mmCIF file with all atom_site columns, C-alpha atoms in Angstrom:
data_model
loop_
_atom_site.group_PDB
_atom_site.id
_atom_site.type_symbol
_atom_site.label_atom_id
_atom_site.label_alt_id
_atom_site.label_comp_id
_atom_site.label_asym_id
_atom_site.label_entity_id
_atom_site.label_seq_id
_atom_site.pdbx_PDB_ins_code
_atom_site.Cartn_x
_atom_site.Cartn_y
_atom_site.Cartn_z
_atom_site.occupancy
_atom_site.B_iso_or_equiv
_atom_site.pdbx_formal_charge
_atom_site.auth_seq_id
_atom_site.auth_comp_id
_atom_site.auth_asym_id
_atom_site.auth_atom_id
_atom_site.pdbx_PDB_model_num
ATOM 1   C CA . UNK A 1 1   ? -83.862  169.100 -21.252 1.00 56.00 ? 26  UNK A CA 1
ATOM 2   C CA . UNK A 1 2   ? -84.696  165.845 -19.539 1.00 68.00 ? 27  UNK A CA 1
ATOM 3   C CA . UNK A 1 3   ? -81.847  163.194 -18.697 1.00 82.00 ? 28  UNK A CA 1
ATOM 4   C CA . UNK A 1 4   ? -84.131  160.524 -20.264 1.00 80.00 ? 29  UNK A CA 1
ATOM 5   C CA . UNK A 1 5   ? -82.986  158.429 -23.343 1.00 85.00 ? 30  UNK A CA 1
ATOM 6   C CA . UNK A 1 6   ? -85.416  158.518 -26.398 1.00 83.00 ? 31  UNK A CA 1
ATOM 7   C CA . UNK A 1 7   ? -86.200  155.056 -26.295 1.00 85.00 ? 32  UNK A CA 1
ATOM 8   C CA . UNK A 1 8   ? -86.783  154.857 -22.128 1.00 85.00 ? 33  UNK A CA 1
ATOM 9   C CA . UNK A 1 9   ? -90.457  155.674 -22.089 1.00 86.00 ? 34  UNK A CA 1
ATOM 10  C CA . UNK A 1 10  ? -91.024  153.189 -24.848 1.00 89.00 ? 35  UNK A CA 1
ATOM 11  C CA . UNK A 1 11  ? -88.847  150.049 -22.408 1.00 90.00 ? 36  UNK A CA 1
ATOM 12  C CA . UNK A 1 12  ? -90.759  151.215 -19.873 1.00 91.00 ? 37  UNK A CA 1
ATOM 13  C CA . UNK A 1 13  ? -94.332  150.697 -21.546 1.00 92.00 ? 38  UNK A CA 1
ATOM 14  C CA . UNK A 1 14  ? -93.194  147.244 -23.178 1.00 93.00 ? 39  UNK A CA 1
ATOM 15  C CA . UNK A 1 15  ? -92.126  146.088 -19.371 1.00 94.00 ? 40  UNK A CA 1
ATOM 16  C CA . UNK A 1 16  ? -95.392  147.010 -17.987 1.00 94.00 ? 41  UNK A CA 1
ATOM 17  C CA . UNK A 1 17  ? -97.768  145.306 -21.159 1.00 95.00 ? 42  UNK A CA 1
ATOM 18  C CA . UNK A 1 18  ? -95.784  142.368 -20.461 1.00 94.00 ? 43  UNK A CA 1
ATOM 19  C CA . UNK A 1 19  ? -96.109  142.151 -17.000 1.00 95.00 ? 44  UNK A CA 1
ATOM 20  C CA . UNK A 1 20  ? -99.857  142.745 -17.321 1.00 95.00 ? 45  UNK A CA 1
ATOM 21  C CA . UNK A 1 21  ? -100.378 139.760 -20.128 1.00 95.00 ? 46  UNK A CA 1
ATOM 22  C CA . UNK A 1 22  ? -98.148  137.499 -17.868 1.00 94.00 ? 47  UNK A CA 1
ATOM 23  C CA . UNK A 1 23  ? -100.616 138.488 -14.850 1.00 95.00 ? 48  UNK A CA 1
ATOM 24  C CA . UNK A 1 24  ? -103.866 138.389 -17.351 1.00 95.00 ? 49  UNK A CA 1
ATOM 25  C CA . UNK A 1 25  ? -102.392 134.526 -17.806 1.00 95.00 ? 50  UNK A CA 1
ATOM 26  C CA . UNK A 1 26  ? -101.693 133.311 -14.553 1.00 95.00 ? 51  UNK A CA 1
ATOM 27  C CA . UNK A 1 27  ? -105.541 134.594 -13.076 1.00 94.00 ? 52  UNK A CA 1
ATOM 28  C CA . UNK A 1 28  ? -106.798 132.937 -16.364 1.00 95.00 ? 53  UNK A CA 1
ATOM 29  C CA . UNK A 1 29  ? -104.692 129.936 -15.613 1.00 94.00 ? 54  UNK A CA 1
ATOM 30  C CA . UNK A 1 30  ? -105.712 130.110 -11.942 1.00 95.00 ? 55  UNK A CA 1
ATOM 31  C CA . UNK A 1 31  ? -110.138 130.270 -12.509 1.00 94.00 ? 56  UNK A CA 1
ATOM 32  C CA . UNK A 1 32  ? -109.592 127.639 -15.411 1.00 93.00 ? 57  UNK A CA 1
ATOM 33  C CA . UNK A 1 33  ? -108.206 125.283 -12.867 1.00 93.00 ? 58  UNK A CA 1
ATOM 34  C CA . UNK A 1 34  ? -110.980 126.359 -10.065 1.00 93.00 ? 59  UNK A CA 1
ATOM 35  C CA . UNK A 1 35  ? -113.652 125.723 -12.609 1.00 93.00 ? 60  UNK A CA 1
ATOM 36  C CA . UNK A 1 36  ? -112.420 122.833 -13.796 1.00 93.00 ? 61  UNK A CA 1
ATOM 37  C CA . UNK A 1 37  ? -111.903 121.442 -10.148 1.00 93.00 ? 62  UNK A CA 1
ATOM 38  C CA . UNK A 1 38  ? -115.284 122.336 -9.421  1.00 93.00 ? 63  UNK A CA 1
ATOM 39  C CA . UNK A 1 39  ? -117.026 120.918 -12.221 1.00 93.00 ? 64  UNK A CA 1
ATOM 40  C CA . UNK A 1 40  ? -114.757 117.227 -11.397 1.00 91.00 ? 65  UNK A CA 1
ATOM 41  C CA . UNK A 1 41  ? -116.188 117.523 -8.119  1.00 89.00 ? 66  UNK A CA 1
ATOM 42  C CA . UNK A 1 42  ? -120.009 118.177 -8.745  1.00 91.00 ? 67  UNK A CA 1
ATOM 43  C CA . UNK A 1 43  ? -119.183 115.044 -11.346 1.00 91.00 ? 68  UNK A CA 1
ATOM 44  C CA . UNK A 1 44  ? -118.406 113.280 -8.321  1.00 89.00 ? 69  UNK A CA 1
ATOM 45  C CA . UNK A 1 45  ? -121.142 113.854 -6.535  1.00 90.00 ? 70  UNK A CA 1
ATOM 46  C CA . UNK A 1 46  ? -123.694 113.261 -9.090  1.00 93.00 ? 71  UNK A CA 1
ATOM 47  C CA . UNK A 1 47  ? -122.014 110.340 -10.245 1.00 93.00 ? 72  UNK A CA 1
ATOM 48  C CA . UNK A 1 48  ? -122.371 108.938 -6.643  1.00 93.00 ? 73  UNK A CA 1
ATOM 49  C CA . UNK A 1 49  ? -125.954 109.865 -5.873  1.00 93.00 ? 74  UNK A CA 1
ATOM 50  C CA . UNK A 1 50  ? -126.791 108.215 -8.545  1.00 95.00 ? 75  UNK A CA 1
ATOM 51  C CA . UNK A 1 51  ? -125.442 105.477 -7.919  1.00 95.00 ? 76  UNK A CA 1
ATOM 52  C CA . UNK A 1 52  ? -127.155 105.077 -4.910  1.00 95.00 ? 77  UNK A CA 1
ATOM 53  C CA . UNK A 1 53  ? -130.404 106.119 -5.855  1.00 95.00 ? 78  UNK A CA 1
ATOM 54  C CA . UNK A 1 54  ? -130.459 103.152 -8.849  1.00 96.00 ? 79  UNK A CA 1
ATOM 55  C CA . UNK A 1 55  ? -129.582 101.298 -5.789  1.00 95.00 ? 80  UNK A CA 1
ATOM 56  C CA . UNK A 1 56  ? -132.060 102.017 -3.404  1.00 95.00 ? 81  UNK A CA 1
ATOM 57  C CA . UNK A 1 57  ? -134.373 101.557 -6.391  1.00 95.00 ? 82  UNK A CA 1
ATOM 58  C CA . UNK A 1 58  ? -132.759 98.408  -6.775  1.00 95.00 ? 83  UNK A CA 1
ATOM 59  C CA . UNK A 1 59  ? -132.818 97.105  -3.268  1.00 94.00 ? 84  UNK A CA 1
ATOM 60  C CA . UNK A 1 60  ? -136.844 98.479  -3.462  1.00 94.00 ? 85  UNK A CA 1
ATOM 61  C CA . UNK A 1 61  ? -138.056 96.552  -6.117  1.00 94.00 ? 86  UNK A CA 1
ATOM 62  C CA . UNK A 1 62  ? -136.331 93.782  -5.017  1.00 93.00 ? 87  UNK A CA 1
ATOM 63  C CA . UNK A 1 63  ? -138.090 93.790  -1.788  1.00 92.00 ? 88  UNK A CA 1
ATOM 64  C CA . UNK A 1 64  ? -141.493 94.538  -2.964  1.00 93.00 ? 89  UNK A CA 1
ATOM 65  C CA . UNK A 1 65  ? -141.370 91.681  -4.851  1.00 91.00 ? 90  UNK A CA 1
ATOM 66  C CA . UNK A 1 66  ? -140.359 89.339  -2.100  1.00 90.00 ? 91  UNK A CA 1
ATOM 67  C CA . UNK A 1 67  ? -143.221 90.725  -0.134  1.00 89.00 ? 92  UNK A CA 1
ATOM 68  C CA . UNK A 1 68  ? -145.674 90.202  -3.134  1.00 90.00 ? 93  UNK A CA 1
ATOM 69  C CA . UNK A 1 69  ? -144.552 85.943  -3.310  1.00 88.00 ? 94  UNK A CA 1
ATOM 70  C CA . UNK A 1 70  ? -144.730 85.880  0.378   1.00 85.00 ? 95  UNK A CA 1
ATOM 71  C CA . UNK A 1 71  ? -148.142 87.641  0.404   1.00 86.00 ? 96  UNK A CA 1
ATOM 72  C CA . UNK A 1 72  ? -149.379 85.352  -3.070  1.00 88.00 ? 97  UNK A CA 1
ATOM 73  C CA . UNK A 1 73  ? -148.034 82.315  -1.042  1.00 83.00 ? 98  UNK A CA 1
ATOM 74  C CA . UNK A 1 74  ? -145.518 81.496  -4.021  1.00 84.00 ? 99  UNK A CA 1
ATOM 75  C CA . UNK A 1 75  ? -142.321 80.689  -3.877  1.00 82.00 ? 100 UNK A CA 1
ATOM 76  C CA . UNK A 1 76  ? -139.371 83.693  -4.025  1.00 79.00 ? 101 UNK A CA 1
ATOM 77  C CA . UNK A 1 77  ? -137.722 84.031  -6.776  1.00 83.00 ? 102 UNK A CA 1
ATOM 78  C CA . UNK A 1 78  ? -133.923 82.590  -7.325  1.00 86.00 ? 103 UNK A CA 1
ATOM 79  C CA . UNK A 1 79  ? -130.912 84.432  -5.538  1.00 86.00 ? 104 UNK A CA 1
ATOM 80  C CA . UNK A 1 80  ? -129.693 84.282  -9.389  1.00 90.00 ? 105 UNK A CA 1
ATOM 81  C CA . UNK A 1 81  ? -132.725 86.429  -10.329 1.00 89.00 ? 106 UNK A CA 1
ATOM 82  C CA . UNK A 1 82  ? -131.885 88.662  -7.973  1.00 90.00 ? 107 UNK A CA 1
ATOM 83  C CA . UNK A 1 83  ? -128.122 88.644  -8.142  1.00 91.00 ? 108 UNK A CA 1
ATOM 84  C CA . UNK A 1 84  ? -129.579 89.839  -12.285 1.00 92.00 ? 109 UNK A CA 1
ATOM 85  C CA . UNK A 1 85  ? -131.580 92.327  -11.132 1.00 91.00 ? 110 UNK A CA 1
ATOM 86  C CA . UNK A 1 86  ? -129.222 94.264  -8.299  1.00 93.00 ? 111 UNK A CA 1
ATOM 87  C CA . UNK A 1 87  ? -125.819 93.232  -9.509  1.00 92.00 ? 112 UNK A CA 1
ATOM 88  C CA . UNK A 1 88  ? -125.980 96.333  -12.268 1.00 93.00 ? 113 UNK A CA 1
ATOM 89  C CA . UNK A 1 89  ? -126.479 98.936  -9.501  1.00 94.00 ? 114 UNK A CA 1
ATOM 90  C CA . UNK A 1 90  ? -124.390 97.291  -6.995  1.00 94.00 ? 115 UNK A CA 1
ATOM 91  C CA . UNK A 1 91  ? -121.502 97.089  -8.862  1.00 94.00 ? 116 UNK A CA 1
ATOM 92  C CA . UNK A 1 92  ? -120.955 101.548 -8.503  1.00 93.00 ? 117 UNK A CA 1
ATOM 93  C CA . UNK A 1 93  ? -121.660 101.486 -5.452  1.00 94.00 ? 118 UNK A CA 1
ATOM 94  C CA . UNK A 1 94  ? -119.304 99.227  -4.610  1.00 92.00 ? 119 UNK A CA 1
ATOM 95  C CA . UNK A 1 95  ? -116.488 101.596 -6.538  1.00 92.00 ? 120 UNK A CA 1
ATOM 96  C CA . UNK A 1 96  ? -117.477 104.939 -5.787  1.00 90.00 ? 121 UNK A CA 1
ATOM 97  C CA . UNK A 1 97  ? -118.941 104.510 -2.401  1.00 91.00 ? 122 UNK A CA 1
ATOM 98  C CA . UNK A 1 98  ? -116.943 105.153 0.893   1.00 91.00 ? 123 UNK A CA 1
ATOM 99  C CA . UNK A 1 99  ? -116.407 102.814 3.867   1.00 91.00 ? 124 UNK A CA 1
ATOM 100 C CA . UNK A 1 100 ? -119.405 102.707 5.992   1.00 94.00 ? 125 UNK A CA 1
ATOM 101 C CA . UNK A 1 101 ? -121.569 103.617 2.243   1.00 94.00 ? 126 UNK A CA 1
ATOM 102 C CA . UNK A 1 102 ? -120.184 100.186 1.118   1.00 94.00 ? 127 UNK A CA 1
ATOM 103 C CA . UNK A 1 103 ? -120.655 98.304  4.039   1.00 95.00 ? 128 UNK A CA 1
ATOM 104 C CA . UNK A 1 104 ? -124.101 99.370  4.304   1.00 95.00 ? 129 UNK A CA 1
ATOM 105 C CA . UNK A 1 105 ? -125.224 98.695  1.523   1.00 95.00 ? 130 UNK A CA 1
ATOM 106 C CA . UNK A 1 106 ? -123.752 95.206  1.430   1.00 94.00 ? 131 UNK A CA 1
ATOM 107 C CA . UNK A 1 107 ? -125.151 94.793  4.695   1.00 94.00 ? 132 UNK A CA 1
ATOM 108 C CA . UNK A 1 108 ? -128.464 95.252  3.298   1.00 94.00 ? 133 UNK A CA 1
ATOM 109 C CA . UNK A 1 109 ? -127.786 92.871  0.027   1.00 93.00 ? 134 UNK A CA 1
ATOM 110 C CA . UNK A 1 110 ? -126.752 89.815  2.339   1.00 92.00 ? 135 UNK A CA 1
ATOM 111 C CA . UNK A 1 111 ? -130.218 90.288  3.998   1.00 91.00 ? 136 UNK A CA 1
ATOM 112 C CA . UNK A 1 112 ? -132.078 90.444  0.831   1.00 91.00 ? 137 UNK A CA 1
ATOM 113 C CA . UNK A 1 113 ? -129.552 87.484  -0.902  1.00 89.00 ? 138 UNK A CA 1
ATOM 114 C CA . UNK A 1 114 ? -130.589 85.186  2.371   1.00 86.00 ? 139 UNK A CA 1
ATOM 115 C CA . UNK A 1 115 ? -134.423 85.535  1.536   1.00 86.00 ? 140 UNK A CA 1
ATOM 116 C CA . UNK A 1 116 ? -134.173 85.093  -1.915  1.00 84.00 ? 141 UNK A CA 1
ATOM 117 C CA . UNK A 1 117 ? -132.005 82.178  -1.307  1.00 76.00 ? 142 UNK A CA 1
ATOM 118 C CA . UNK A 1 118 ? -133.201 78.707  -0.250  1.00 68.00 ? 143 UNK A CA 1
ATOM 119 C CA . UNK A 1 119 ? -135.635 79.345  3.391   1.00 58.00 ? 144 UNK A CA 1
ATOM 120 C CA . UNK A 1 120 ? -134.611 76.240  4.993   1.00 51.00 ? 145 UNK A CA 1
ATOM 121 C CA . UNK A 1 121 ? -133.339 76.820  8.724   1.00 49.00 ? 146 UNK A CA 1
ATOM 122 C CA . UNK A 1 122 ? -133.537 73.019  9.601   1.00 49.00 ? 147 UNK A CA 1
ATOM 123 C CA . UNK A 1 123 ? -130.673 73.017  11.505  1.00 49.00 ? 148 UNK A CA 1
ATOM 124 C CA . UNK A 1 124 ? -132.269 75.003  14.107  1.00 54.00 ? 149 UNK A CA 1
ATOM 125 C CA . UNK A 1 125 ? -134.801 73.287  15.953  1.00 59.00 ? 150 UNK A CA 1
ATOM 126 C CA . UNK A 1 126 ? -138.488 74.767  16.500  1.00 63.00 ? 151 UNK A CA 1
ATOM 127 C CA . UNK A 1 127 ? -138.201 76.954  13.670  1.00 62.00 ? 152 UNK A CA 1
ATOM 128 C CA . UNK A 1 128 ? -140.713 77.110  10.793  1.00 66.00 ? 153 UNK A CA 1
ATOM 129 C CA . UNK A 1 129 ? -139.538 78.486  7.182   1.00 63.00 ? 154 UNK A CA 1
ATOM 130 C CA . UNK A 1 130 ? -142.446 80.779  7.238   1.00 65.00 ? 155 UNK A CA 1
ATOM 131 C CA . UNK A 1 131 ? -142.124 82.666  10.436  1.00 70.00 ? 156 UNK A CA 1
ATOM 132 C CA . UNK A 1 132 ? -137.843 83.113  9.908   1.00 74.00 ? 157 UNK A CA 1
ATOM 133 C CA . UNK A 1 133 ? -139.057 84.422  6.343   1.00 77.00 ? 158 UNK A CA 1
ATOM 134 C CA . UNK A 1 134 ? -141.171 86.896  7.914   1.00 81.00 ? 159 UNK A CA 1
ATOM 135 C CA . UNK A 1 135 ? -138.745 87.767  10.747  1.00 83.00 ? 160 UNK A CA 1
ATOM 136 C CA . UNK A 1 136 ? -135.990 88.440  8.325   1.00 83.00 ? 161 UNK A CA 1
ATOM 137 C CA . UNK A 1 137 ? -138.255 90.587  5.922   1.00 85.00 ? 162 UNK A CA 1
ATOM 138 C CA . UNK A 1 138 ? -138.973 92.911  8.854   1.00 87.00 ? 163 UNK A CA 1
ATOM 139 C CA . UNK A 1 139 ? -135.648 93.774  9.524   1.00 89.00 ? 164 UNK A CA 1
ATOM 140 C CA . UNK A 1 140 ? -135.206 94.815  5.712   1.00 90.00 ? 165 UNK A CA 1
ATOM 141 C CA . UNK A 1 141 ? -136.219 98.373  6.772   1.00 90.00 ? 166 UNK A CA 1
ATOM 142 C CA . UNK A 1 142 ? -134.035 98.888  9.571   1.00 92.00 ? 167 UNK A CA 1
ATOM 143 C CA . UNK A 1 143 ? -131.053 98.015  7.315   1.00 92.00 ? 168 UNK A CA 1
ATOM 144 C CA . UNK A 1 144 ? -132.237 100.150 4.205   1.00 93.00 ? 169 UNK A CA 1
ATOM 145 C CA . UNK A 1 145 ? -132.468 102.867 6.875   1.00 94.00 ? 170 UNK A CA 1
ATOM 146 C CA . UNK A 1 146 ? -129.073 102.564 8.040   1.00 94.00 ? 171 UNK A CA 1
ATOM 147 C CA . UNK A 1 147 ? -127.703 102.374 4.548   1.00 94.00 ? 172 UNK A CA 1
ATOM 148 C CA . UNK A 1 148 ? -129.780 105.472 3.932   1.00 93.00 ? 173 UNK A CA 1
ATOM 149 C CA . UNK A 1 149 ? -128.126 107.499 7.009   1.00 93.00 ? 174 UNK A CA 1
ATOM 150 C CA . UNK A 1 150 ? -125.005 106.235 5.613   1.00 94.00 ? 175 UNK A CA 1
ATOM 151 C CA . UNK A 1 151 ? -125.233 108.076 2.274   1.00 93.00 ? 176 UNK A CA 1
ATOM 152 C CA . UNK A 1 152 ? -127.045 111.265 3.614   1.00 92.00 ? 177 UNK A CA 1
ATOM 153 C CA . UNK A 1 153 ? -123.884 111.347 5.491   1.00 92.00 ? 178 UNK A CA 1
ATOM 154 C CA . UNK A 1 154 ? -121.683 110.772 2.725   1.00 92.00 ? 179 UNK A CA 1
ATOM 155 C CA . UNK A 1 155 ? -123.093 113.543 0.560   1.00 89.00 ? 180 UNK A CA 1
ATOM 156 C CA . UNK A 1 156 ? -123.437 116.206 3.019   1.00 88.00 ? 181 UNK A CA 1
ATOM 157 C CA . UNK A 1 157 ? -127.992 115.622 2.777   1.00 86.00 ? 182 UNK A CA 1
ATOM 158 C CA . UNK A 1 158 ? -129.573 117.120 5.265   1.00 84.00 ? 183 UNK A CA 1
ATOM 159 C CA . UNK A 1 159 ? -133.510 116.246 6.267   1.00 76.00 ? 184 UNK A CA 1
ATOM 160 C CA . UNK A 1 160 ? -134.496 119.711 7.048   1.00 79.00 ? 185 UNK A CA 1
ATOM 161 C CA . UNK A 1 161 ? -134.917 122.416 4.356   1.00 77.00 ? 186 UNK A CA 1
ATOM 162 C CA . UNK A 1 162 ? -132.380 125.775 4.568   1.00 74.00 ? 187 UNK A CA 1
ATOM 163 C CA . UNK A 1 163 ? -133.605 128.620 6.557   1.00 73.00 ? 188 UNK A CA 1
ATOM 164 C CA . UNK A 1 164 ? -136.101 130.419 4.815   1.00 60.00 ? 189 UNK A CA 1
ATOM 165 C CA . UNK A 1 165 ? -135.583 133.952 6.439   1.00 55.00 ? 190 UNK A CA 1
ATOM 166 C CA . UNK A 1 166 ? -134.189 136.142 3.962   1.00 55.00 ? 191 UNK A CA 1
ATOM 167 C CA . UNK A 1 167 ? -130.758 137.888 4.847   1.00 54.00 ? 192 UNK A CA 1
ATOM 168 C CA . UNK A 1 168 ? -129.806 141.409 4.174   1.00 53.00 ? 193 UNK A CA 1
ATOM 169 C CA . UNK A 1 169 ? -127.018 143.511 4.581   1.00 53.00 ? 194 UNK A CA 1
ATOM 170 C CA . UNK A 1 170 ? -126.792 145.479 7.710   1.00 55.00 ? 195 UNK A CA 1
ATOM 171 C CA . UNK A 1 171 ? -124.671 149.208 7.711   1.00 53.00 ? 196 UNK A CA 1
ATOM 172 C CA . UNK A 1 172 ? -121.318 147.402 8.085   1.00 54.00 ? 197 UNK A CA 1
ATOM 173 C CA . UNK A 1 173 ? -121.568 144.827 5.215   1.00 52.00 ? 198 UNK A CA 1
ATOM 174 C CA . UNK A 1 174 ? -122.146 141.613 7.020   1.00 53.00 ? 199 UNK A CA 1
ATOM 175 C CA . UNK A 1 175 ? -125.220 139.619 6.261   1.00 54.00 ? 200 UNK A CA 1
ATOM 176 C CA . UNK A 1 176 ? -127.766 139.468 9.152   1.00 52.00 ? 201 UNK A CA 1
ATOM 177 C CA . UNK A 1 177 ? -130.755 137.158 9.247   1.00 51.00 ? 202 UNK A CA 1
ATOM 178 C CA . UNK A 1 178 ? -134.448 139.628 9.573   1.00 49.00 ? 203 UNK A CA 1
ATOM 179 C CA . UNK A 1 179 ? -136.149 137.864 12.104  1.00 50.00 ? 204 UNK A CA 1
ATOM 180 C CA . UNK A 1 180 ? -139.172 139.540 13.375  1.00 50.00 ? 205 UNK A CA 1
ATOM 181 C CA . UNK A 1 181 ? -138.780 140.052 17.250  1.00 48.00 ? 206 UNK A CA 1
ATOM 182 C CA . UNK A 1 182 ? -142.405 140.254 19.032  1.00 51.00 ? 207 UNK A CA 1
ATOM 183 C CA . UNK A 1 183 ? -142.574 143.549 21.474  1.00 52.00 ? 208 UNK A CA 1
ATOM 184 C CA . UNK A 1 184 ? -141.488 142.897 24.968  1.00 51.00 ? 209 UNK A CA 1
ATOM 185 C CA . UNK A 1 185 ? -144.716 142.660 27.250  1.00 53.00 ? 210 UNK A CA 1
ATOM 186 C CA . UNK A 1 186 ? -145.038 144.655 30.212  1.00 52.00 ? 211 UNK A CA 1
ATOM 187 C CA . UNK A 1 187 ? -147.641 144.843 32.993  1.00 55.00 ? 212 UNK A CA 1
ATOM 188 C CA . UNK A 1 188 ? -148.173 148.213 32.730  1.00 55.00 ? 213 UNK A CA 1
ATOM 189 C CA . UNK A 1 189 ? -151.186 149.070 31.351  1.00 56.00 ? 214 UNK A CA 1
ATOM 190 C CA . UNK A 1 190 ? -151.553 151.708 28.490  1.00 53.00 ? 215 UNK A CA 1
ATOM 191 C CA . UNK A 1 191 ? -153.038 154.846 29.069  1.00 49.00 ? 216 UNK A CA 1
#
């Protein structure tokens, strides 16, 4: 006869469904949170491009219209108009964005707040309202594309597409890129 009690084998089958729901839990416990992480963070991101895309838009609009009342000879229209019209997508920006984000793309609403505001550099001598108009409009660019570096920065963008080769699995389970490798060319000649 066997030296094991009656109810041992039972014990011993309760111990180990236990010890598998408690394990079952914690890797539940453990992906929930991973998920959960992951989708705060893609939130995140989105949330911030966004943001800066309503504010490129922004800063766009804004500018074409300057250019458009320059071009038409009329007068630009009121810092408060355009405080209105860029204050909306600003304000995110402002919140979410990081450092140099933020100080980019404030750098590029003072320029655009001084030409909508009052042209009149009278206090320096020999220049005309028109041509410091048109100087500061030109620069416009240059800022938008530093505030543009500064957010392809921030979200990781990059200005070249993936590599397009296709990888596969070589014999060891590592993943190799196919590239095709032109025959080496010798002087010999064939025949």
């Amino acid at each position: 006869m066997s030296q094991i009690p009656w109810w041992g084998l039972p014990l011993v089958a309760v111990v180990f469904a236990f010890a598998g729901a408690v394990v079952a839990q914690l890797v539940s416990a453990r992906n929930n949170d991973l998920l959960s992480r992951k989708r705060r963070t893609r939130q995140w991101y989105d949330e911030r491009r966004d943001a800066y895309v309503q504010l490129l838009a922004a800063f766009e609009r804004a500018t074409y219209r300057l250019r458009a009342a320059y071009e038409a000879g009329d007068k630009p229209p009121s810092a408060i108009a355009y405080i209105d019209q860029v204050g909306p997508a600003l304000m995110p920006v402002r919140l979410l964005a990081s450092g140099p984000v933020r100080s980019a793309a404030l750098a590029v609403h003072l320029q655009l707040e001084r030409l909508h505001g009052d042209m009149n550099p009278a206090g320096v001598v020999g220049v005309e309202p028109r041509t410091h108009f048109r100087e500061l409009i030109a620069q416009v660019p240059l800022v938008m594309q530093q505030f543009e570096a500064a957010v392809r920065d921030e979200l990781g963008i990059a200005n070249t597409p993936p590599d397009a080769i296709p990888a596969a699995k070589n014999g060891s389970g590592r993943i190799r890129a196919m590239r095709r490798v032109p025959a080496a060319k010798t002087d010999k000649p064939v025949g």
